[in-house]
mmCIF file of C-alpha atoms and ligand atoms in Angstrom:
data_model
loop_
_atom_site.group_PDB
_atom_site.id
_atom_site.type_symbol
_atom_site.label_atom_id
_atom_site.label_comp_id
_atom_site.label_asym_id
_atom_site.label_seq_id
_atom_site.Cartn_x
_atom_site.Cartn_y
_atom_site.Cartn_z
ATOM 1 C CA UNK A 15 -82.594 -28.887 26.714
ATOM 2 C CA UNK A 16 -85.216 -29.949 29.365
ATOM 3 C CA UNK A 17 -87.463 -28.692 32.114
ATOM 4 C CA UNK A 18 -89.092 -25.245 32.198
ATOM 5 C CA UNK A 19 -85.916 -23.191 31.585
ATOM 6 C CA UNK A 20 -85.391 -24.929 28.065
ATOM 7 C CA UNK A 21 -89.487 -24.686 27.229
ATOM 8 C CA UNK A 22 -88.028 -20.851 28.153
ATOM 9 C CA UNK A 23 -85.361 -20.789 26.318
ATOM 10 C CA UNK A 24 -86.857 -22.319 23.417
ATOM 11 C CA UNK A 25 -89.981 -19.822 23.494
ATOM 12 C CA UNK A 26 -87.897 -16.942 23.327
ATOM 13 C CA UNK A 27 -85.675 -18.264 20.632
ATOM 14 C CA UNK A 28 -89.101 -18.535 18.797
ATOM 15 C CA UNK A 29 -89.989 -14.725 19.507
ATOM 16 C CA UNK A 30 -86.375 -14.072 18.610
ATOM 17 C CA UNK A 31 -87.113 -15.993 14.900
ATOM 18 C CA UNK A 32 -90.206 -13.927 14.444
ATOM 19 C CA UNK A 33 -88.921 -10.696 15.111
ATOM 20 C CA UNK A 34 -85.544 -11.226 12.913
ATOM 21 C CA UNK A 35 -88.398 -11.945 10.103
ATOM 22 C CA UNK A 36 -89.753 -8.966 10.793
ATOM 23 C CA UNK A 37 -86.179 -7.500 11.153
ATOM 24 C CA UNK A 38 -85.840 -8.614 7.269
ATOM 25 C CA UNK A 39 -89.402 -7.380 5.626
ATOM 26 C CA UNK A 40 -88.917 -4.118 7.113
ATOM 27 C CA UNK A 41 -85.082 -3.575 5.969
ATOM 28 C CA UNK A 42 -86.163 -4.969 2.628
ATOM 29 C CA UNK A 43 -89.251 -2.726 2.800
ATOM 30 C CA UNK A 44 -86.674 0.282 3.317
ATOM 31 C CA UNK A 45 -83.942 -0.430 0.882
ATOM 32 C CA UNK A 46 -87.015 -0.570 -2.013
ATOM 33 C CA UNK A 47 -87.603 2.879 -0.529
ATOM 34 C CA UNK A 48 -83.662 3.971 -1.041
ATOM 35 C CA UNK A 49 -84.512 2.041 -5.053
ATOM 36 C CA UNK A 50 -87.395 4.612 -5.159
ATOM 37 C CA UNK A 51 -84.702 7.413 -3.994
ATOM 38 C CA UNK A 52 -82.662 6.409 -6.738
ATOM 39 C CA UNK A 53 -85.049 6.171 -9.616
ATOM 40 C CA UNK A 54 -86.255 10.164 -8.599
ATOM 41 C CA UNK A 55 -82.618 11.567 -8.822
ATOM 42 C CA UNK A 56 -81.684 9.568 -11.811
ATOM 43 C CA UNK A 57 -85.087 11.467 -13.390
ATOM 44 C CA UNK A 58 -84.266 14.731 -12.163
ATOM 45 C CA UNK A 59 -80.382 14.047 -13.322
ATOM 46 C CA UNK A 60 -78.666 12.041 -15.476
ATOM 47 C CA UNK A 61 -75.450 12.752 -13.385
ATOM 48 C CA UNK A 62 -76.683 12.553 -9.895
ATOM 49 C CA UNK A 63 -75.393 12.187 -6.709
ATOM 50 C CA UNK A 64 -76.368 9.121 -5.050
ATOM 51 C CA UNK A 65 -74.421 9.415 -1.576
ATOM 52 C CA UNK A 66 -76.126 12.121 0.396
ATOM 53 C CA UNK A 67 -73.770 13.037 3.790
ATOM 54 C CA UNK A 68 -76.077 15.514 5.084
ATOM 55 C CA UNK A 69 -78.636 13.040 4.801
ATOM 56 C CA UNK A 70 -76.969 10.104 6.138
ATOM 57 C CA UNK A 71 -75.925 12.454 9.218
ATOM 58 C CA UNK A 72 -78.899 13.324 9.405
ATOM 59 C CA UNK A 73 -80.290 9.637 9.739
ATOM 60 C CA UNK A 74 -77.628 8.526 11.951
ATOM 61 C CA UNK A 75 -78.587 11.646 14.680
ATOM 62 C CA UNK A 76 -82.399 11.290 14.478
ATOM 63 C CA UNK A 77 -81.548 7.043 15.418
ATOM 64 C CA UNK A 78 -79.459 8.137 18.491
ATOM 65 C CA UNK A 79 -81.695 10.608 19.799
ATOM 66 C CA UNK A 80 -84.730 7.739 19.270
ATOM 67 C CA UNK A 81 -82.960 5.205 21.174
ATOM 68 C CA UNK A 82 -85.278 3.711 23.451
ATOM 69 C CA UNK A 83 -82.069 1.262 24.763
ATOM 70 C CA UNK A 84 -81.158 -1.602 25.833
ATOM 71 C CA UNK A 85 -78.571 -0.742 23.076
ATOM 72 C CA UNK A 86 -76.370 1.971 23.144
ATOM 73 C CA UNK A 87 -76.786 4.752 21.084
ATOM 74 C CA UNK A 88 -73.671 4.455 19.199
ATOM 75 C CA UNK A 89 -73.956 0.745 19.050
ATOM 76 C CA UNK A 90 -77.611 1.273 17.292
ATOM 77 C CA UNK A 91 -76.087 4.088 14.904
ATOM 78 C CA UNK A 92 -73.411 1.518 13.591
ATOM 79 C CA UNK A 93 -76.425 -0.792 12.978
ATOM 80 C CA UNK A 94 -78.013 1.727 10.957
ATOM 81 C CA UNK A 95 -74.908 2.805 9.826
ATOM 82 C CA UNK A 96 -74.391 -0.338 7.928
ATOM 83 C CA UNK A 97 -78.434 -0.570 6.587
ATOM 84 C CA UNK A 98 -77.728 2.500 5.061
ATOM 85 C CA UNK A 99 -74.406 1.354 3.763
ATOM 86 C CA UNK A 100 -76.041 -1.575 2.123
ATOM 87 C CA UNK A 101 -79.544 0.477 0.476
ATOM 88 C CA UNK A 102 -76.861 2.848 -0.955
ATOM 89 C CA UNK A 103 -75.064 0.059 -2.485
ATOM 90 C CA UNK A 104 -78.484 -0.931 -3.815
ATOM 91 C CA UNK A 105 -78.469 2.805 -5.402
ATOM 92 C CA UNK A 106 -74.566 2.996 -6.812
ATOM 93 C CA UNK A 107 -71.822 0.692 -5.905
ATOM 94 C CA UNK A 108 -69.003 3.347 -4.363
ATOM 95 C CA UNK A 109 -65.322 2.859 -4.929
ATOM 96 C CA UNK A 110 -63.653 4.776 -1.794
ATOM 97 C CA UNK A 111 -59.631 5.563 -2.232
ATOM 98 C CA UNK A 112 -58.012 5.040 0.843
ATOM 99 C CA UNK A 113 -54.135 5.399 2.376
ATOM 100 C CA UNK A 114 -53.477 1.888 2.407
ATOM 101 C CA UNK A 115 -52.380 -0.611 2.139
ATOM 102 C CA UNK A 116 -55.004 -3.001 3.602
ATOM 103 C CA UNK A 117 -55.027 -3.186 7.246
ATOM 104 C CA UNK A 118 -54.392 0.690 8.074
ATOM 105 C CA UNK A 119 -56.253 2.964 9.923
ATOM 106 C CA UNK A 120 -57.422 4.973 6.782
ATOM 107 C CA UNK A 121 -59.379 1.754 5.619
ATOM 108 C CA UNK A 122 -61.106 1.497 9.253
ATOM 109 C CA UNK A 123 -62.185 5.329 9.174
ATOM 110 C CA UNK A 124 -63.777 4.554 5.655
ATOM 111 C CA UNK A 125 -65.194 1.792 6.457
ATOM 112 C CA UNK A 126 -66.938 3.463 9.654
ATOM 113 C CA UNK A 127 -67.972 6.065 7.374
ATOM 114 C CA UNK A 128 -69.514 4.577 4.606
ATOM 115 C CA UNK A 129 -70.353 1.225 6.528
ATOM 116 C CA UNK A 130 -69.147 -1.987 4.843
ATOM 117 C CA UNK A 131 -71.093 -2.030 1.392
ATOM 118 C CA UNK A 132 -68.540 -0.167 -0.740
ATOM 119 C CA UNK A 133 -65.321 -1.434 -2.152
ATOM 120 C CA UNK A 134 -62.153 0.118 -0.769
ATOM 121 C CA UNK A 135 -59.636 0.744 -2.807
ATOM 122 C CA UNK A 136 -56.024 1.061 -1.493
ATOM 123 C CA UNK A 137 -53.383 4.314 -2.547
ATOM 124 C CA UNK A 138 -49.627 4.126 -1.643
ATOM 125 C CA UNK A 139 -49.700 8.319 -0.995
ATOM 126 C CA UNK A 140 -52.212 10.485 -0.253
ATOM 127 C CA UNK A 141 -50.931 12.089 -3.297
ATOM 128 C CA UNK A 142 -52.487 8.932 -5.246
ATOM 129 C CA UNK A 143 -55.862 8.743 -2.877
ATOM 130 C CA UNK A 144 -56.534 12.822 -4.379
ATOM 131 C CA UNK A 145 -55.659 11.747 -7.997
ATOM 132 C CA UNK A 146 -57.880 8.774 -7.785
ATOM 133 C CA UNK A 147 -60.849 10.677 -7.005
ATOM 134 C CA UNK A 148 -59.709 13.426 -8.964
ATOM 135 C CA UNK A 149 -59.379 11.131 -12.283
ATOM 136 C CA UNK A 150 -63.309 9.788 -11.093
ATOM 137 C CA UNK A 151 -61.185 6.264 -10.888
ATOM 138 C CA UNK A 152 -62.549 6.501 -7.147
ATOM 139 C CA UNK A 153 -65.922 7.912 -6.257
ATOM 140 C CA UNK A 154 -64.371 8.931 -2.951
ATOM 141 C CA UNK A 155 -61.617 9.640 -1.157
ATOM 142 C CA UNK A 156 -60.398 9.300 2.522
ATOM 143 C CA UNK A 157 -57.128 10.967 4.123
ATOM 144 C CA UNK A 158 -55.659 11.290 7.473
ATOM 145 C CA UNK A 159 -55.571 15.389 8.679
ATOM 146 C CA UNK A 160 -54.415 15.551 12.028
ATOM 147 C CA UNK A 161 -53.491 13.245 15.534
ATOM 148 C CA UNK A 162 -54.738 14.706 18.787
ATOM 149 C CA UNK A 163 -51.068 14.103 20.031
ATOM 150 C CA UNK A 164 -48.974 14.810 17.120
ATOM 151 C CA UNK A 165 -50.308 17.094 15.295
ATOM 152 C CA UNK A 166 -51.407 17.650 12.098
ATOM 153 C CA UNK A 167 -50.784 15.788 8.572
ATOM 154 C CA UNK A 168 -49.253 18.140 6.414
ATOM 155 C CA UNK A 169 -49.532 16.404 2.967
ATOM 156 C CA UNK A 170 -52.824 15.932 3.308
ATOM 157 C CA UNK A 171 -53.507 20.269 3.878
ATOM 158 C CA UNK A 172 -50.546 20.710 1.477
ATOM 159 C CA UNK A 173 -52.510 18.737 -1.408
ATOM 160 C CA UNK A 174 -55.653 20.932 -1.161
ATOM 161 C CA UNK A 175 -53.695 23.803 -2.152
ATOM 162 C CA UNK A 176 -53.647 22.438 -5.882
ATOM 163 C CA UNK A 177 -56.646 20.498 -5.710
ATOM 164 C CA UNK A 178 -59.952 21.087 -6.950
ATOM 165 C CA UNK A 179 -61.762 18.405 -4.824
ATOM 166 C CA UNK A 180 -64.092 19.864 -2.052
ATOM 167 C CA UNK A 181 -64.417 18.282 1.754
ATOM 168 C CA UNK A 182 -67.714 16.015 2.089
ATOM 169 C CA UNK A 183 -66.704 14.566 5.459
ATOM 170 C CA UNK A 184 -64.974 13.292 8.697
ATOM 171 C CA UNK A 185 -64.313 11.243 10.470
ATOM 172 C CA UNK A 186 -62.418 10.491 13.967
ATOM 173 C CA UNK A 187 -61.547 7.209 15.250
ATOM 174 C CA UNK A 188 -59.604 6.721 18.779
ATOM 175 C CA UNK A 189 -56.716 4.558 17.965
ATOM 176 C CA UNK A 190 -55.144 1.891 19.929
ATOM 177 C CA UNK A 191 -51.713 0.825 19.022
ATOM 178 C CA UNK A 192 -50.708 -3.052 19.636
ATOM 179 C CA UNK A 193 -46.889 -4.454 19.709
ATOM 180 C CA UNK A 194 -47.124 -7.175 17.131
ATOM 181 C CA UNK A 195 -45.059 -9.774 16.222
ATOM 182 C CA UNK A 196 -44.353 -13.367 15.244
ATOM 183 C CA UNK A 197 -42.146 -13.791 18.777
ATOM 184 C CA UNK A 198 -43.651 -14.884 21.357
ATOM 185 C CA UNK A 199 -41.950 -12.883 24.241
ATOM 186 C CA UNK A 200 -40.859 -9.243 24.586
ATOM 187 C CA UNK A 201 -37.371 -10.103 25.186
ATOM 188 C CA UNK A 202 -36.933 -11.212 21.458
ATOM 189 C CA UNK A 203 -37.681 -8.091 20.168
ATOM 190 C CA UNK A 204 -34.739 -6.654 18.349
ATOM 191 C CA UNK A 205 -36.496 -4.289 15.687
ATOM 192 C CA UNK A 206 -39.824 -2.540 15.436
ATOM 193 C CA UNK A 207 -41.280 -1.126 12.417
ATOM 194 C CA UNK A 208 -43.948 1.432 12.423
ATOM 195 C CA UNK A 209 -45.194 4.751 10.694
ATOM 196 C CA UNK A 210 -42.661 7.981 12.232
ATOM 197 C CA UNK A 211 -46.230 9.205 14.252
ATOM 198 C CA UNK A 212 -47.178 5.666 15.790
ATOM 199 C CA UNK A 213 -43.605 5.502 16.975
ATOM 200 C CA UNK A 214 -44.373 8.990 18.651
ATOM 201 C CA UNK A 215 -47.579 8.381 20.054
ATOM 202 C CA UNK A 216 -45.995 5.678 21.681
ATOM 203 C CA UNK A 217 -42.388 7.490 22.530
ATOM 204 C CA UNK A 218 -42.999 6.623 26.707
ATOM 205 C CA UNK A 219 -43.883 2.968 26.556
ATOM 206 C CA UNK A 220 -41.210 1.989 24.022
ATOM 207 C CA UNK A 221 -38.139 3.754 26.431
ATOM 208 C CA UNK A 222 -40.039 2.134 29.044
ATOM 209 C CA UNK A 223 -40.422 -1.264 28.078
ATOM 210 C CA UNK A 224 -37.831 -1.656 24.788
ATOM 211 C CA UNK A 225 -35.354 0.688 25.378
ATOM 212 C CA UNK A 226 -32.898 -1.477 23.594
ATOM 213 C CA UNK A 227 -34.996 -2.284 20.283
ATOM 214 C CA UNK A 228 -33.978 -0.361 16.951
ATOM 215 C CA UNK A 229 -37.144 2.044 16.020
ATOM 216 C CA UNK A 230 -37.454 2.357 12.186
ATOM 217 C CA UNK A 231 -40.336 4.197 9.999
ATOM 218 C CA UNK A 232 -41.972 3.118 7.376
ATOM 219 C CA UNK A 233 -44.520 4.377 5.127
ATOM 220 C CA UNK A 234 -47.257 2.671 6.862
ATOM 221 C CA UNK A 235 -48.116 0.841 9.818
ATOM 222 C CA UNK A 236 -49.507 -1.993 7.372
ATOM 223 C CA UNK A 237 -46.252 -1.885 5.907
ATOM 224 C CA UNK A 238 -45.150 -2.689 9.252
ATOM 225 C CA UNK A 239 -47.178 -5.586 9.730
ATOM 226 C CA UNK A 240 -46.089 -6.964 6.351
ATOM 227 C CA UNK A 241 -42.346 -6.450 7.123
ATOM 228 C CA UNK A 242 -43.091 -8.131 11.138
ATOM 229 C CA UNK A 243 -44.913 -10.994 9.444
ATOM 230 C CA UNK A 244 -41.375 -11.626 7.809
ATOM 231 C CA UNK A 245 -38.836 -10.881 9.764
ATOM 232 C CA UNK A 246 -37.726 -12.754 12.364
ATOM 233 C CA UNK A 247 -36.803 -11.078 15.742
ATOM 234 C CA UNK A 248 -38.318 -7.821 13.729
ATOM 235 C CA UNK A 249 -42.272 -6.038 15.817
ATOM 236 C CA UNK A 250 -44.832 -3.428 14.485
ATOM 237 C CA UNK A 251 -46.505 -0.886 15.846
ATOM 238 C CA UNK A 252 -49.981 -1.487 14.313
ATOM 239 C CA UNK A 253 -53.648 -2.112 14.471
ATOM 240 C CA UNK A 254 -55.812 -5.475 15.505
ATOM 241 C CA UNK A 255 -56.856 -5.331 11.955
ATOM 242 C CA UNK A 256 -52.931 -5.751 10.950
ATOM 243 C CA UNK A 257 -52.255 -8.716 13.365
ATOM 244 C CA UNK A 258 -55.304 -10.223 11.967
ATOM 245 C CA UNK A 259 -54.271 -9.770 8.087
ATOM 246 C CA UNK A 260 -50.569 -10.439 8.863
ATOM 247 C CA UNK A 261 -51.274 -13.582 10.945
ATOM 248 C CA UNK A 262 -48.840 -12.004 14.342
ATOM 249 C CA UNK A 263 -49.262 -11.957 18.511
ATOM 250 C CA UNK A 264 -50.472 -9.307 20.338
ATOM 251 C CA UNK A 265 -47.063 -8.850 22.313
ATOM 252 C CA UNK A 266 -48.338 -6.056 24.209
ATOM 253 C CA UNK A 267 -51.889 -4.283 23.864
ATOM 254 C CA UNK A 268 -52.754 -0.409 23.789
ATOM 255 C CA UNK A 269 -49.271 0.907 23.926
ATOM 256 C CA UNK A 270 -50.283 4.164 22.945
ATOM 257 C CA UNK A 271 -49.027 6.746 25.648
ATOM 258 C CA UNK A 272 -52.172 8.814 25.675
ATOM 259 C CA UNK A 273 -55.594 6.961 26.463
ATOM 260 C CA UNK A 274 -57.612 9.640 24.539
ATOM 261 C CA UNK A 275 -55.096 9.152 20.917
ATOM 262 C CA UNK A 276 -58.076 10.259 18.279
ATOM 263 C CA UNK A 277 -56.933 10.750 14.300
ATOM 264 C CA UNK A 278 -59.460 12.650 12.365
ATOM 265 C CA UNK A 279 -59.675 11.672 8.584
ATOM 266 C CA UNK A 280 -61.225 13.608 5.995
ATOM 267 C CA UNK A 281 -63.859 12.409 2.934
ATOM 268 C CA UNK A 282 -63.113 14.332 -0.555
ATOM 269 C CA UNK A 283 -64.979 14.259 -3.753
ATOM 270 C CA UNK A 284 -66.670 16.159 -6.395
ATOM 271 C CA UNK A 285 -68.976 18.268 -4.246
ATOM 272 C CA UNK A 286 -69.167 19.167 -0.614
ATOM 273 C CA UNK A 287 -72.272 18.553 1.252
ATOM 274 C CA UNK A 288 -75.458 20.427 1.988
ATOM 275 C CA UNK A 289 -76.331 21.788 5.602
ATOM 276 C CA UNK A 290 -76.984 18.901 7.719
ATOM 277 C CA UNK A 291 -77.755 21.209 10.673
ATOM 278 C CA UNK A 292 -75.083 20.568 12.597
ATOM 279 C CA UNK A 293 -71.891 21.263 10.062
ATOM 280 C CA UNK A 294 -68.222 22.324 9.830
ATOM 281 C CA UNK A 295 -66.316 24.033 7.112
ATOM 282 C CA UNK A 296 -62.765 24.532 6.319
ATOM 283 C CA UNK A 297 -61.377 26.786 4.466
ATOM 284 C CA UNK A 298 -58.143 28.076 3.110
ATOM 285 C CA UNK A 299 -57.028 31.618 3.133
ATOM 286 C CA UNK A 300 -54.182 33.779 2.716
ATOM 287 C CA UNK A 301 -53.182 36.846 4.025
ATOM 288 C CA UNK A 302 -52.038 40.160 2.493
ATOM 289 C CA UNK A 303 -48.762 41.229 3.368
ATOM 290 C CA UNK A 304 -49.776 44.492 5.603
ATOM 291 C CA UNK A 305 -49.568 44.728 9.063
ATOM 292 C CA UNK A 306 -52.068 43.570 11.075
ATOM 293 C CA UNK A 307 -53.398 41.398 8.898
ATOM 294 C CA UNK A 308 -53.981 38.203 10.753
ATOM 295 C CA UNK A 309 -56.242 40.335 12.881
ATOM 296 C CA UNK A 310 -58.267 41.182 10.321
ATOM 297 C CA UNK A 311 -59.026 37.199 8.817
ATOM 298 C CA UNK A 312 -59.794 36.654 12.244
ATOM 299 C CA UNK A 313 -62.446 39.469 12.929
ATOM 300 C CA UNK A 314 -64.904 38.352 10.278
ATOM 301 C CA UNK A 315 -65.611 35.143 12.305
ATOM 302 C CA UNK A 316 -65.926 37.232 15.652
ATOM 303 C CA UNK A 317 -68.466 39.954 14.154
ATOM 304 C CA UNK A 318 -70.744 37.403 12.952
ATOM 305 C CA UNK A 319 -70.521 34.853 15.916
ATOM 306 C CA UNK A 320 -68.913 32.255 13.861
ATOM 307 C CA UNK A 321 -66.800 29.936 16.138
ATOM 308 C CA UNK A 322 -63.265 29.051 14.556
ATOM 309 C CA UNK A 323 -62.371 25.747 15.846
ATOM 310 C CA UNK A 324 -58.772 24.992 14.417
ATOM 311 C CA UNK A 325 -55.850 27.408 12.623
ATOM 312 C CA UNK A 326 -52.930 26.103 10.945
ATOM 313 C CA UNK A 327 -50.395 27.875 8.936
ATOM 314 C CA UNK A 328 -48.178 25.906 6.142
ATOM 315 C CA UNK A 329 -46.044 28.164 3.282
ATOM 316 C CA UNK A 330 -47.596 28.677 0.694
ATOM 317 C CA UNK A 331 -45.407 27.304 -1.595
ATOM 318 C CA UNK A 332 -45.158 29.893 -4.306
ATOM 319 C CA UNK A 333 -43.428 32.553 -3.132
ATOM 320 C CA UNK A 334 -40.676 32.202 -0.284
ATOM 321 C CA UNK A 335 -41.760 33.099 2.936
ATOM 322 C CA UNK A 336 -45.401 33.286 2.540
ATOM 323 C CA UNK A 337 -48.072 31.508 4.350
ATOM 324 C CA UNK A 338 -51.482 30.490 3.805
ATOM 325 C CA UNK A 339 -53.769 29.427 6.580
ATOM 326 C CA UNK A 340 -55.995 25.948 7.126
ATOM 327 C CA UNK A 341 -58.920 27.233 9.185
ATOM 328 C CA UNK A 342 -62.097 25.463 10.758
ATOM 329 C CA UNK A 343 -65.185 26.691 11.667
ATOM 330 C CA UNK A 344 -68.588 25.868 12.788
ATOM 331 C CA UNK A 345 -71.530 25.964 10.668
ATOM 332 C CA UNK A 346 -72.083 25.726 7.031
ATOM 333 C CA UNK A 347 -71.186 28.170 4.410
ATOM 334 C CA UNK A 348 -74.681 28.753 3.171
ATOM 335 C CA UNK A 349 -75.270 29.364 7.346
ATOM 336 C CA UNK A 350 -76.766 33.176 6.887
ATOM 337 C CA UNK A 351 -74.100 34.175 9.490
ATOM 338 C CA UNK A 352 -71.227 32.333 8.242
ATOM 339 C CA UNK A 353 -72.127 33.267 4.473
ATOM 340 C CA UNK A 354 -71.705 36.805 5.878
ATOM 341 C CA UNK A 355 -68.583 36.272 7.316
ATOM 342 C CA UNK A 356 -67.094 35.028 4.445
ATOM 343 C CA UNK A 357 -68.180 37.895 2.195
ATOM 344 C CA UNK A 358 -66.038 40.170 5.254
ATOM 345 C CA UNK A 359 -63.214 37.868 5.072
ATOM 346 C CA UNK A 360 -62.897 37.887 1.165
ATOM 347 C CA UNK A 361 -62.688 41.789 1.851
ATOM 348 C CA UNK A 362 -59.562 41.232 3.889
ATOM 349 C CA UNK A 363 -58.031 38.102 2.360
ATOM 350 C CA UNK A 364 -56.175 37.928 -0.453
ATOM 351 C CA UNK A 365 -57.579 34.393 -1.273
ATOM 352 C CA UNK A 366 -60.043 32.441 0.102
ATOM 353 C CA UNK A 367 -60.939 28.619 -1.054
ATOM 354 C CA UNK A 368 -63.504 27.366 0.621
ATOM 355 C CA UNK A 369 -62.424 23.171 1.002
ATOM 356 C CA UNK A 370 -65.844 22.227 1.805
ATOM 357 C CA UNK A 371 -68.904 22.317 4.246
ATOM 358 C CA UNK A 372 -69.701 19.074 5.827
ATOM 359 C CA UNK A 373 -71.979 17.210 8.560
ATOM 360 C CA UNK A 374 -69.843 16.940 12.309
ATOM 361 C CA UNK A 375 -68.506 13.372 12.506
ATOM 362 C CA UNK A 376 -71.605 11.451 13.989
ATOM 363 C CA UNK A 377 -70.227 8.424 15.171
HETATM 364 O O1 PRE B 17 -82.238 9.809 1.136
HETATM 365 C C1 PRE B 17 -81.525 9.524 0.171
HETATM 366 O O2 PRE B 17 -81.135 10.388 -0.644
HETATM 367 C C2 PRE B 17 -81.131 8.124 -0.073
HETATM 368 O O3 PRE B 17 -80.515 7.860 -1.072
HETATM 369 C C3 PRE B 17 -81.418 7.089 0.970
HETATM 370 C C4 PRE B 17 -80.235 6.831 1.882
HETATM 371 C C5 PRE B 17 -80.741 5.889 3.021
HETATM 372 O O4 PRE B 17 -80.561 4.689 2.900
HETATM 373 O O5 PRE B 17 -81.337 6.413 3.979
HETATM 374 C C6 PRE B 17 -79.140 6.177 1.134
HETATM 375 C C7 PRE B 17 -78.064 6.874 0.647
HETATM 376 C C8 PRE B 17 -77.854 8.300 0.867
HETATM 377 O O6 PRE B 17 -76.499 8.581 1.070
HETATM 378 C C9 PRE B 17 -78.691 8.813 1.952
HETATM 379 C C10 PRE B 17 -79.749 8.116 2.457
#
């Protein structure tokens, strides 16, 4: 390039060079800090946890407040997001179970979680995903919980029941839903494949569009993918991340039937997290058999000004007829107020587990 706009050009590609170098020094400068970090809790504990949520929440809000722009804030968390990822690699390497297979929208919600540093490990059930972690084969875990359109995921509340893993986490991610396939037109479309709720979520634009086509679920919408990737005349319902892996066209693009479709996963392990500030926790309780008695697990919450955000019930599975109740609420549970109402609710429930407390999804 010539003339004064390549001299420009070139002069800011220089200023671009020396602030990328001291882009580098600095990140280097802060993942010896996260080395430092490490060294302390290995002293204070042999068996210490390296992955902080609260923390990491707690990094991730204090950067989007700071923004001075022209970035967007969520855009500059993600860059964080994955600096962090990488110094706590630098700390321990994470394994993070995951609903696979590869490709499904389990893996992205990990991913945006823990950034890109850790290894994620694929489960065929989210049976598998809670031994995994369970066994300490994975670090980690990550499970879908509910779909703002269908609902929630009732293996995933069902498991907790038995388990003795605690919540750490979420994480929401708005999903878009492609029509993929190795055709190359609409009209060739004689089957599609996809998991029983991404055929729901996109109920409207199928009878629209493919009224004709077969609709069969599988276990996954990766599973999809694999079986589109295969068959001829066959389509999936399934991520960009699927098209990519399985090598298929983007028949159609964002064929979900609500704009706002948002699953929420959550994070399991050993421990839940400490107060972050800005926290949820979930809990599981069951009721006595008396009258009135819903009333009463509800009240608690009220007294103390402790908002409950969601309420599920799901049989409890030992005796017939009896139901236990998937509850969120704001705040943590060592929250003086919510602390309180749990003591009141204990008094009124016959059980109470509390799954976890954990930092509001940040990003
Ligand atoms: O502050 C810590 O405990 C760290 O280990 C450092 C750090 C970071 O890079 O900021 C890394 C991993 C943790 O999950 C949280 C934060």
């Amino acid at each position: 390039m010539s003339g004064q706009d390549g001299e420009t050009l070139d002069g800011i590609r220089r200023r671009i060079d020396a602030l990328d170098d001291e882009i580098m020094r600095l990140i280097s400068e802060r993942a010896d800090c996260a080395q430092e970090v490490a060294r302390i809790k290995r002293a204070a504990d042999a068996r210490a946890e390296f992955y902080r949520p609260e923390r990491e929440a707690q990094v991730l809000r204090r950067i989007q407040a700071a923004n001075p722009g022209p970035l967007n804030s969520e855009e500059m968390a993600r860059l964080f997001r994955e600096i962090m990822s990488a110094c706590l690699a630098l700390e321990q390497q994470l394994s993070i179970a995951f609903l696979g297979p590869e490709g499904t929208f389990t893996q992205a919600a990990a991913l945006k979680h823990f950034g890109h540093s850790v290894n994620t490990v694929p489960m065929n059930a989210i049976d598998e995903v809670f031994r995994e972690v369970e066994s300490g084969s994975a670090h980690y875990g990550v499970v879908p919980v509910e779909n703002s359109t269908e609902g929630v995921v009732t293996h995933t509340l069902d498991r907790f029941m038995q388990s003795p893993l605690s919540i750490c986490g979420e994480v929401e991610l708005r999903i878009h839903h492609h029509l993929l396939s190795t055709a190359d037109a609409l009209s060739r479309v004689e089957r599609i494949y996809s998991h029983q709720q991404s055929l729901a979520q996109c109920r409207e634009w199928l009878d629209a569009r493919l009224p004709h086509a077969e609709r069969l679920s599988v276990s996954s919408n990766a599973d999809a993918a694999r079986r589109a990737s295969r068959e001829p005349g066959a389509a999936a319902i399934a991520s960009e991340a699927a098209a990519e892996l399985y090598g298929l066209n983007v028949l159609a693009a964002n064929i979900e039937d609500s704009p706002d479709n948002t699953t929420r996963f959550l994070v399991i392990g050993p421990r839940s997290s400490g107060p972050s500030g800005n926290d949820k926790t979930s809990l599981l309780v069951s009721a006595r058999n008396r009258p009135g008695s819903l009333h009463g697990l509800l009240s608690p919450f009220a007294d103390n000004d402790v908002s409950l955000t969601r309420i599920e019930s799901r049989p409890s599975h030992c005796v017939n007829w009896e139901y236990v109740f998937f509850m969120d609420i704001e705040g943590h549970a060592q929250d003086a107020h919510v602390a309180k109402a749990l003591r009141e609710l204990k008094q009124e429930a016959e059980l109470v587990k509390v799954l976890g407390s954990y930092p509001k999804a940040v990003l």
